[in-house]
Amino acid sequence: FGVEVADVSVFVAALLAATLALPLAGCFGLPTPGEIANQAGEIASRADDLAGQALELADTLSGIDYGKTSRLVVRDAATGDVVREVTDKTQIEAAFEPLSGVNGLASAPDAAAEYVLELWQPETQKAGQDASDVQDVKVLEVTTYEGSPTVTIEVSIIGLKLDLAASEETVDALRALAG
């Protein structure tokens, strides 16, 4: 077959070295095959969690009834001061609607937080509850970042927080709500 004995002996020596090194991998700080399998399982589990959260977020965003929105509070992220309060439902919906089409997860941006936009709606009136006791609840919080198309969306009522890659147009529409 044209294979030299020297080639075979080099191959056998390399195979023997690899076989002997596998059980010693932990001694040299290298991950063992079992550790690699555990890490792969953890990564797959985390991916499933993120996919589930993304679907839950998409459902939540598409289910927001902007007609019920009582107000949008825009805060300076650095100081927490209210920059503007918006009550025009059409303006709020126009800025937030594109978020329901965003489906790309992103890592947290390196940029400084710019604005925090809080979407408030009246709570659902419960049986026996007086209408005057109905309070506004924060249903959604979106953080924009300086010079970044990434936004952080937090749905406080279900404890969901994700970083999403949005288009520049979507982020600019959110920033425009600051006035």
GROMACS .gro file of C-alpha atoms in nm:
model
  179
    1PHE     CA    1   0.000   0.000   0.000
    2GLY     CA    2   0.300   0.229   0.004
    3VAL     CA    3   0.294   0.285   0.381
    4GLU     CA    4   0.631   0.281   0.544
    5VAL     CA    5   0.694   0.106   0.874
    6ALA     CA    6   0.822   0.438   1.013
    7ASP     CA    7   0.486   0.605   0.931
    8VAL     CA    8   0.294   0.329   1.108
    9SER     CA    9   0.517   0.346   1.414
   10VAL     CA   10   0.472   0.727   1.438
   11PHE     CA   11   0.095   0.682   1.411
   12VAL     CA   12   0.092   0.407   1.677
   13ALA     CA   13   0.310   0.619   1.909
   14ALA     CA   14   0.076   0.919   1.870
   15LEU     CA   15  -0.231   0.700   1.931
   16LEU     CA   16  -0.069   0.547   2.240
   17ALA     CA   17   0.023   0.892   2.375
   18ALA     CA   18  -0.332   1.019   2.324
   19THR     CA   19  -0.478   0.710   2.491
   20LEU     CA   20  -0.250   0.752   2.792
   21ALA     CA   21  -0.315   1.126   2.815
   22LEU     CA   22  -0.697   1.105   2.823
   23PRO     CA   23  -0.721   0.969   3.179
   24LEU     CA   24  -0.461   1.225   3.290
   25ALA     CA   25  -0.640   1.523   3.132
   26GLY     CA   26  -0.767   1.646   3.470
   27CYS     CA   27  -0.411   1.641   3.608
   28PHE     CA   28  -0.296   1.892   3.347
   29GLY     CA   29  -0.596   2.127   3.379
   30LEU     CA   30  -0.753   1.993   3.062
   31PRO     CA   31  -1.122   1.905   3.069
   32THR     CA   32  -1.202   1.537   3.080
   33PRO     CA   33  -1.448   1.390   2.828
   34GLY     CA   34  -1.707   1.373   3.109
   35GLU     CA   35  -1.660   1.742   3.190
   36ILE     CA   36  -1.691   1.830   2.823
   37ALA     CA   37  -2.016   1.632   2.803
   38ASN     CA   38  -2.149   1.809   3.115
   39GLN     CA   39  -2.060   2.149   2.971
   40ALA     CA   40  -2.229   2.062   2.643
   41GLY     CA   41  -2.540   1.958   2.833
   42GLU     CA   42  -2.538   2.284   3.031
   43ILE     CA   43  -2.498   2.486   2.711
   44ALA     CA   44  -2.787   2.300   2.546
   45SER     CA   45  -3.004   2.355   2.854
   46ARG     CA   46  -2.918   2.727   2.858
   47ALA     CA   47  -3.001   2.752   2.486
   48ASP     CA   48  -3.339   2.588   2.550
   49ASP     CA   49  -3.403   2.834   2.836
   50LEU     CA   50  -3.315   3.132   2.616
   51ALA     CA   51  -3.532   3.006   2.332
   52GLY     CA   52  -3.822   2.964   2.572
   53GLN     CA   53  -3.769   3.313   2.713
   54ALA     CA   54  -3.750   3.461   2.364
   55LEU     CA   55  -4.080   3.297   2.271
   56GLU     CA   56  -4.238   3.417   2.594
   57LEU     CA   57  -4.113   3.769   2.527
   58ALA     CA   58  -4.246   3.764   2.170
   59ASP     CA   59  -4.586   3.650   2.299
   60THR     CA   60  -4.584   3.921   2.565
   61LEU     CA   61  -4.484   4.197   2.324
   62SER     CA   62  -4.742   4.096   2.067
   63GLY     CA   63  -5.008   4.072   2.339
   64ILE     CA   64  -4.963   4.423   2.478
   65ASP     CA   65  -5.279   4.625   2.430
   66TYR     CA   66  -5.147   4.975   2.372
   67GLY     CA   67  -5.504   5.104   2.396
   68LYS     CA   68  -5.487   5.026   2.769
   69THR     CA   69  -5.157   5.207   2.816
   70SER     CA   70  -5.196   5.487   3.065
   71ARG     CA   71  -4.853   5.640   3.019
   72LEU     CA   72  -4.492   5.593   2.923
   73VAL     CA   73  -4.228   5.728   3.158
   74VAL     CA   74  -3.888   5.800   3.006
   75ARG     CA   75  -3.603   5.819   3.256
   76ASP     CA   76  -3.239   5.916   3.222
   77ALA     CA   77  -3.062   5.586   3.293
   78ALA     CA   78  -2.771   5.752   3.473
   79THR     CA   79  -2.972   5.970   3.712
   80GLY     CA   80  -3.314   5.805   3.722
   81ASP     CA   81  -3.472   6.147   3.661
   82VAL     CA   82  -3.790   6.162   3.456
   83VAL     CA   83  -3.706   6.311   3.116
   84ARG     CA   84  -4.057   6.295   2.974
   85GLU     CA   85  -4.396   6.140   3.032
   86VAL     CA   86  -4.593   6.043   2.722
   87THR     CA   87  -4.967   5.971   2.725
   88ASP     CA   88  -5.034   5.972   2.349
   89LYS     CA   89  -5.121   5.605   2.290
   90THR     CA   90  -5.065   5.629   1.915
   91GLN     CA   91  -4.715   5.769   1.962
   92ILE     CA   92  -4.630   5.500   2.218
   93GLU     CA   93  -4.760   5.218   1.998
   94ALA     CA   94  -4.574   5.348   1.692
   95ALA     CA   95  -4.245   5.341   1.884
   96PHE     CA   96  -4.298   5.008   2.061
   97GLU     CA   97  -4.470   4.807   1.786
   98PRO     CA   98  -4.144   4.727   1.597
   99LEU     CA   99  -4.011   4.552   1.910
  100SER     CA  100  -4.254   4.266   1.855
  101GLY     CA  101  -4.069   4.185   1.530
  102VAL     CA  102  -3.725   4.177   1.694
  103ASN     CA  103  -3.616   3.818   1.737
  104GLY     CA  104  -3.240   3.830   1.769
  105LEU     CA  105  -3.093   3.777   2.113
  106ALA     CA  106  -2.782   3.979   2.189
  107SER     CA  107  -2.521   3.994   2.459
  108ALA     CA  108  -2.530   4.283   2.703
  109PRO     CA  109  -2.383   4.591   2.533
  110ASP     CA  110  -2.058   4.750   2.644
  111ALA     CA  111  -2.212   5.097   2.603
  112ALA     CA  112  -2.356   5.302   2.888
  113ALA     CA  113  -2.729   5.283   2.948
  114GLU     CA  114  -2.901   5.585   2.797
  115TYR     CA  115  -3.278   5.579   2.864
  116VAL     CA  116  -3.513   5.357   3.059
  117LEU     CA  117  -3.864   5.357   2.913
  118GLU     CA  118  -4.137   5.232   3.147
  119LEU     CA  119  -4.471   5.131   3.000
  120TRP     CA  120  -4.756   5.159   3.252
  121GLN     CA  121  -5.110   5.019   3.231
  122PRO     CA  122  -5.398   5.002   3.477
  123GLU     CA  123  -5.410   4.673   3.661
  124THR     CA  124  -5.701   4.445   3.582
  125GLN     CA  125  -5.992   4.519   3.813
  126LYS     CA  126  -6.066   4.214   4.024
  127ALA     CA  127  -6.410   4.096   4.130
  128GLY     CA  128  -6.527   4.303   4.424
  129GLN     CA  129  -6.252   4.562   4.377
  130ASP     CA  130  -6.364   4.923   4.366
  131ALA     CA  131  -6.267   5.103   4.045
  132SER     CA  132  -6.100   5.376   4.252
  133ASP     CA  133  -5.862   5.113   4.396
  134VAL     CA  134  -5.727   5.014   4.053
  135GLN     CA  135  -5.363   5.122   4.028
  136ASP     CA  136  -5.122   5.151   3.738
  137VAL     CA  137  -4.863   4.875   3.706
  138LYS     CA  138  -4.539   4.876   3.513
  139VAL     CA  139  -4.575   4.606   3.247
  140LEU     CA  140  -4.263   4.663   3.044
  141GLU     CA  141  -3.927   4.834   3.078
  142VAL     CA  142  -3.692   4.895   2.786
  143THR     CA  143  -3.337   5.024   2.824
  144THR     CA  144  -3.152   5.183   2.532
  145TYR     CA  145  -2.775   5.220   2.519
  146GLU     CA  146  -2.561   5.502   2.380
  147GLY     CA  147  -2.465   5.430   2.020
  148SER     CA  148  -2.596   5.073   2.032
  149PRO     CA  149  -2.885   4.898   1.857
  150THR     CA  150  -2.914   4.656   2.151
  151VAL     CA  151  -3.202   4.705   2.393
  152THR     CA  152  -3.273   4.533   2.721
  153ILE     CA  153  -3.636   4.440   2.769
  154GLU     CA  154  -3.770   4.351   3.110
  155VAL     CA  155  -4.123   4.224   3.163
  156SER     CA  156  -4.148   4.281   3.536
  157ILE     CA  157  -4.480   4.104   3.586
  158ILE     CA  158  -4.329   3.770   3.478
  159GLY     CA  159  -3.966   3.836   3.575
  160LEU     CA  160  -3.824   3.809   3.223
  161LYS     CA  161  -3.522   4.013   3.113
  162LEU     CA  162  -3.347   3.978   2.775
  163ASP     CA  163  -3.105   4.172   2.558
  164LEU     CA  164  -3.222   4.200   2.198
  165ALA     CA  165  -3.057   4.315   1.878
  166ALA     CA  166  -3.293   4.570   1.728
  167SER     CA  167  -3.265   4.778   1.414
  168GLU     CA  168  -3.131   5.132   1.435
  169GLU     CA  169  -3.474   5.258   1.325
  170THR     CA  170  -3.645   5.078   1.613
  171VAL     CA  171  -3.399   5.212   1.871
  172ASP     CA  172  -3.417   5.563   1.723
  173ALA     CA  173  -3.799   5.555   1.754
  174LEU     CA  174  -3.762   5.464   2.122
  175ARG     CA  175  -3.503   5.736   2.178
  176ALA     CA  176  -3.736   5.989   2.011
  177LEU     CA  177  -3.984   5.932   2.294
  178ALA     CA  178  -3.736   6.110   2.521
  179GLY     CA  179  -3.819   6.427   2.333
   0.00000   0.00000   0.00000
